[in-house]
Tab-separated table of C-alpha atoms in Angstrom:
chain	number	residue	atom	x	y	z
A	26	MET	CA	-14.485	-24.526	21.426
A	27	SER	CA	-17.191	-22.766	21.072
A	28	PHE	CA	-16.336	-20.115	23.536
A	29	VAL	CA	-13.059	-19.824	21.399
A	30	VAL	CA	-15.030	-19.553	18.100
A	31	ALA	CA	-17.503	-16.860	19.848
A	32	LYS	CA	-14.452	-14.596	21.122
A	33	ARG	CA	-12.689	-14.797	17.607
A	34	ASN	CA	-16.567	-13.783	15.722
A	35	HIS	CA	-16.465	-10.872	18.637
A	36	ARG	CA	-13.327	-9.506	17.379
A	37	LEU	CA	-13.805	-9.769	14.024
A	38	LEU	CA	-17.123	-7.591	14.931
A	39	VAL	CA	-15.005	-5.065	16.114
A	40	LEU	CA	-13.459	-4.712	13.256
A	41	THR	CA	-15.982	-4.646	11.058
A	42	GLY	CA	-17.796	-2.090	13.372
A	43	LEU	CA	-14.823	-0.218	13.006
A	44	ALA	CA	-14.706	0.087	9.264
A	45	ALA	CA	-18.514	0.480	9.232
A	46	ALA	CA	-17.988	3.944	11.113
A	47	SER	CA	-14.896	4.885	9.498
A	48	LEU	CA	-16.970	4.525	6.263
A	49	ALA	CA	-19.922	6.453	7.829
A	50	GLY	CA	-17.755	9.025	8.920
A	51	LEU	CA	-16.464	10.194	5.137
A	52	LEU	CA	-20.038	11.532	4.843
A	53	LEU	CA	-19.579	14.000	7.886
A	54	LEU	CA	-16.326	15.302	5.735
A	55	PRO	CA	-16.356	17.969	3.300
A	56	ALA	CA	-15.084	16.721	-0.563
A	57	ILE	CA	-11.304	16.154	-0.571
A	58	PRO	CA	-10.654	17.698	-4.098
A	59	GLN	CA	-7.292	16.833	-5.800
A	60	ASP	CA	-4.441	19.491	-5.087
A	61	GLN	CA	-2.550	20.272	-8.394
A	62	ALA	CA	0.248	21.012	-6.494
A	63	TYR	CA	0.894	17.919	-5.828
A	64	HIS	CA	1.885	17.402	-8.896
A	65	LEU	CA	5.018	19.820	-8.817
A	66	PHE	CA	7.731	18.000	-7.426
A	67	ALA	CA	11.164	19.097	-6.226
A	68	ASP	CA	13.279	17.261	-8.448
A	69	GLN	CA	12.505	18.010	-12.086
A	70	ARG	CA	15.742	17.240	-13.626
A	71	THR	CA	15.691	15.316	-17.217
A	72	LEU	CA	18.476	12.635	-17.538
A	73	LEU	CA	19.160	10.232	-20.656
A	74	GLY	CA	15.961	12.007	-22.265
A	75	ILE	CA	13.620	11.000	-19.447
A	76	PRO	CA	11.971	13.721	-17.724
A	77	ASN	CA	11.579	13.773	-14.025
A	78	PHE	CA	14.498	10.938	-14.407
A	79	TRP	CA	15.049	10.027	-10.578
A	80	ASN	CA	11.449	9.969	-9.883
A	81	VAL	CA	10.676	7.707	-12.834
A	82	VAL	CA	13.997	5.301	-12.198
A	83	SER	CA	13.568	5.100	-8.345
A	84	ASN	CA	10.496	2.823	-8.982
A	85	ILE	CA	12.800	0.239	-10.273
A	86	PRO	CA	12.926	-1.595	-6.868
A	87	PHE	CA	9.154	-2.149	-6.765
A	88	VAL	CA	9.497	-3.899	-10.004
A	89	VAL	CA	11.907	-6.425	-9.141
A	90	VAL	CA	10.368	-7.218	-5.735
A	91	GLY	CA	7.332	-7.677	-7.413
A	92	ALA	CA	8.860	-10.084	-9.652
A	93	VAL	CA	10.300	-12.303	-7.136
A	94	GLY	CA	7.505	-12.278	-5.315
A	95	LEU	CA	5.239	-13.223	-8.174
A	96	ALA	CA	7.902	-16.224	-9.356
A	97	GLN	CA	7.811	-17.721	-5.720
A	98	PHE	CA	4.304	-17.378	-4.309
A	99	ARG	CA	1.830	-18.249	-6.762
A	100	ASN	CA	-0.807	-20.524	-4.977
A	101	ASP	CA	-3.232	-18.060	-3.148
A	102	ALA	CA	-5.279	-15.431	-4.654
A	103	ALA	CA	-4.498	-12.858	-1.935
A	104	MET	CA	-0.184	-13.438	-2.767
A	105	ILE	CA	-0.668	-12.906	-6.747
A	106	VAL	CA	-2.684	-9.750	-6.263
A	107	LEU	CA	0.020	-8.414	-3.225
A	108	PHE	CA	2.857	-9.152	-5.651
A	109	LEU	CA	1.079	-7.926	-8.940
A	110	GLY	CA	0.253	-4.851	-7.119
A	111	PHE	CA	3.782	-4.326	-6.423
A	112	PHE	CA	5.036	-4.957	-9.570
A	113	LEU	CA	2.401	-2.658	-10.928
A	114	THR	CA	3.177	-0.092	-8.332
A	115	GLY	CA	6.653	0.397	-9.925
A	116	ILE	CA	5.460	0.737	-13.628
A	117	GLY	CA	2.493	2.637	-12.581
A	118	SER	CA	4.230	4.965	-10.637
A	119	ALA	CA	7.131	5.497	-13.222
A	120	TYR	CA	4.129	6.461	-15.876
A	121	TYR	CA	2.826	8.900	-13.912
A	122	HIS	CA	6.381	10.495	-12.597
A	123	TRP	CA	6.976	10.612	-16.956
A	124	ASP	CA	4.088	13.529	-17.236
A	125	PRO	CA	2.525	14.302	-13.619
A	126	ASN	CA	-1.098	14.687	-13.998
A	127	ASP	CA	-4.358	13.601	-12.362
A	128	GLY	CA	-4.705	10.980	-15.490
A	129	THR	CA	-1.688	9.278	-15.303
A	130	LEU	CA	-2.102	9.477	-11.168
A	131	PHE	CA	-5.031	7.343	-11.518
A	132	TRP	CA	-2.052	4.360	-12.880
A	133	ASP	CA	0.234	5.173	-10.171
A	134	ARG	CA	-2.758	4.961	-7.357
A	135	LEU	CA	-4.615	2.008	-8.534
A	136	PRO	CA	-1.827	-0.656	-7.914
A	137	MET	CA	-0.920	0.706	-4.300
A	138	THR	CA	-4.569	0.165	-3.369
A	139	ILE	CA	-4.522	-3.242	-4.858
A	140	SER	CA	-1.357	-3.880	-2.679
A	141	PHE	CA	-3.156	-2.232	0.499
A	142	ALA	CA	-6.583	-4.803	-0.060
A	143	ALA	CA	-3.897	-7.605	-0.312
A	144	ILE	CA	-2.277	-7.172	2.588
A	145	LEU	CA	-5.066	-6.521	4.868
A	146	ALA	CA	-6.814	-9.656	3.452
A	147	LEU	CA	-3.315	-12.008	4.205
A	148	VAL	CA	-2.976	-10.754	7.578
A	149	VAL	CA	-6.746	-11.631	8.090
A	150	LYS	CA	-6.259	-15.122	6.493
A	151	GLU	CA	-3.198	-15.699	9.105
A	152	ARG	CA	-4.904	-14.302	11.954
A	153	VAL	CA	-8.627	-14.887	11.605
A	154	GLY	CA	-9.111	-17.607	9.043
A	155	ASP	CA	-9.285	-18.113	5.187
A	156	ARG	CA	-13.202	-17.551	5.196
A	157	ALA	CA	-12.725	-14.127	6.768
A	158	ALA	CA	-10.052	-13.317	4.412
A	159	ALA	CA	-11.979	-14.394	1.057
A	160	VAL	CA	-14.508	-11.707	2.794
A	161	VAL	CA	-12.126	-8.873	3.142
A	162	LEU	CA	-10.048	-9.391	-0.187
A	163	TRP	CA	-12.766	-8.908	-3.028
A	164	PRO	CA	-14.769	-5.901	-1.349
A	165	MET	CA	-11.757	-4.145	-0.481
A	166	LEU	CA	-10.349	-4.202	-4.121
A	167	ALA	CA	-14.004	-3.175	-5.347
A	168	ILE	CA	-13.641	-0.308	-2.971
A	169	GLY	CA	-10.428	0.555	-3.806
A	170	VAL	CA	-10.971	0.444	-7.852
A	171	VAL	CA	-14.392	2.388	-7.295
A	172	SER	CA	-13.076	5.088	-4.887
A	173	LEU	CA	-10.353	6.193	-7.470
A	174	LEU	CA	-13.251	5.928	-10.169
A	175	LEU	CA	-15.391	8.320	-8.049
A	176	TRP	CA	-12.110	10.843	-8.064
A	177	LEU	CA	-11.979	11.316	-11.539
A	178	CYS	CA	-15.744	11.417	-11.713
A	179	THR	CA	-16.211	13.976	-9.110
A	180	ASP	CA	-13.014	14.959	-7.629
A	181	ASP	CA	-13.247	13.777	-4.168
A	182	LEU	CA	-10.855	11.981	-2.973
A	183	ARG	CA	-12.389	10.806	0.631
A	184	LEU	CA	-13.218	7.000	-0.412
A	185	TYR	CA	-9.598	6.593	-1.713
A	186	PHE	CA	-7.938	8.154	1.382
A	187	TRP	CA	-10.430	5.718	3.350
A	188	ALA	CA	-9.234	2.490	1.186
A	189	GLN	CA	-5.554	3.835	1.336
A	190	PHE	CA	-5.673	4.587	5.370
A	191	PHE	CA	-7.964	1.799	6.754
A	192	PRO	CA	-5.782	-1.091	6.488
A	193	GLY	CA	-3.324	1.147	8.555
A	194	LEU	CA	-5.809	1.092	10.972
A	195	ALA	CA	-7.155	-2.271	10.961
A	196	LEU	CA	-3.726	-4.220	10.769
A	197	PRO	CA	-2.692	-3.356	14.341
A	198	ALA	CA	-5.884	-4.019	15.652
A	199	LEU	CA	-5.442	-7.781	14.027
A	200	PHE	CA	-2.078	-8.032	15.379
A	201	LEU	CA	-3.151	-6.682	18.761
A	202	LEU	CA	-6.546	-9.095	19.101
A	203	TYR	CA	-4.972	-12.301	17.396
A	204	PRO	CA	-2.304	-14.437	18.139
A	205	ALA	CA	0.220	-14.973	15.777
A	206	LYS	CA	0.525	-18.665	13.826
A	207	TYR	CA	3.788	-18.034	11.819
A	208	THR	CA	7.345	-16.646	13.042
A	209	ALA	CA	9.139	-13.826	11.723
A	210	ALA	CA	6.190	-11.150	12.553
A	211	HIS	CA	8.841	-8.750	13.391
A	212	TYR	CA	9.102	-8.179	9.193
A	213	TRP	CA	5.759	-6.410	9.759
A	214	ILE	CA	7.019	-4.061	12.140
A	215	ILE	CA	10.230	-3.323	10.069
A	216	ALA	CA	7.695	-2.461	6.756
A	217	ALA	CA	5.322	-0.507	8.778
A	218	ALA	CA	8.546	1.406	9.933
A	219	LEU	CA	9.914	1.728	6.472
A	220	TYR	CA	6.213	2.734	5.110
A	221	ALA	CA	6.147	5.890	7.705
A	222	LEU	CA	9.928	6.617	6.395
A	223	ALA	CA	8.491	6.923	3.303
A	224	LYS	CA	5.957	9.044	4.025
A	225	LEU	CA	7.961	11.396	6.000
A	226	PHE	CA	10.562	11.532	2.546
A	227	GLU	CA	7.181	12.567	0.655
A	228	PHE	CA	6.224	15.629	2.598
A	229	THR	CA	9.529	16.746	2.858
A	230	ASP	CA	10.149	16.929	-0.765
A	231	GLY	CA	11.694	20.064	-1.720
A	232	ALA	CA	13.342	20.089	2.002
A	233	ILE	CA	15.573	17.079	1.220
A	234	TYR	CA	16.286	18.089	-2.161
A	235	SER	CA	17.452	21.653	-0.960
A	236	PHE	CA	20.383	19.806	0.461
A	237	GLY	CA	22.782	19.450	-2.201
A	238	HIS	CA	20.114	18.794	-5.089
A	239	VAL	CA	21.149	15.312	-5.205
A	240	LEU	CA	17.971	13.410	-4.550
A	241	SER	CA	14.824	14.658	-3.830
A	242	GLY	CA	12.620	13.192	-0.682
A	243	HIS	CA	10.201	12.007	-3.303
A	244	SER	CA	12.397	9.509	-4.795
A	245	LEU	CA	13.707	8.583	-1.341
A	246	LYS	CA	10.067	7.908	-0.566
A	247	HIS	CA	10.167	5.371	-3.638
A	248	LEU	CA	13.209	3.510	-1.966
A	249	ALA	CA	12.071	3.067	1.567
A	250	ALA	CA	8.171	2.263	0.094
A	251	ALA	CA	10.192	-0.365	-2.001
A	252	ALA	CA	12.232	-1.462	0.793
A	253	ALA	CA	8.788	-1.827	3.083
A	254	CYS	CA	7.632	-4.069	0.303
A	255	PHE	CA	11.024	-5.885	0.565
A	256	ALA	CA	10.524	-6.777	4.046
A	257	VAL	CA	7.198	-8.022	3.364
A	258	LEU	CA	8.400	-10.667	0.957
A	259	ARG	CA	11.198	-11.637	3.241
A	260	TYR	CA	8.405	-12.447	5.965
A	261	PHE	CA	6.798	-14.777	3.244
A	262	GLN	CA	9.985	-16.186	2.264
A	263	VAL	CA	11.204	-17.136	5.760
A	264	ARG	CA	7.936	-17.788	8.148
A	265	ARG	CA	7.436	-20.911	9.696
A	266	PRO	CA	4.182	-22.184	11.602
A	267	ILE	CA	4.444	-21.503	14.944
A	268	VAL	CA	3.838	-25.195	16.842
């Protein structure tokens, strides 16, 4: 038993070292200001009196997924944070796209940062243990909030980018280093693929919109990211302990 515990702790130290090294690496990077061209989305049509209509309403699925998750999972702090994050992502993103600027972008990014922290904590809980998850959740939430406040005060996105992308580095390591305790892990792969697709849509916003001017890449990004959130919801709905 002591060997198993030591091995588990060694793996956890690897992840902790990865976090510390990547945070320290931020100091080697120059400040990353917010590019104001980010706010210039391809589809700026106003419909039914709603500016940037499709970028606004394409956030509705986040609200639906978050509401369903909050209704079904109320007995775990990280679960509540996760689905509240999904729910608020829909509201915050719609608010931002109604009037894109740095001030409204804060409320778009805050719920997403909360969601990333919760996902990391939940996977740590499943793969490592409850105590490790509690250690991860609250510091990651704090770093996420501080990163956004730091951006507003200094126009430096370095820490925000870390808070967003570090879970993307840590999650594959957790899946590789620790065995699954529940079935249906393939939903995590589906969620990751959909999120990658969402980022692709984001970077091809104008190119996609130029084909027929039906929907832009950014609107499709919202739909793909919401589908990733739905995949995470389905995982928690259908998972069963592995015996």
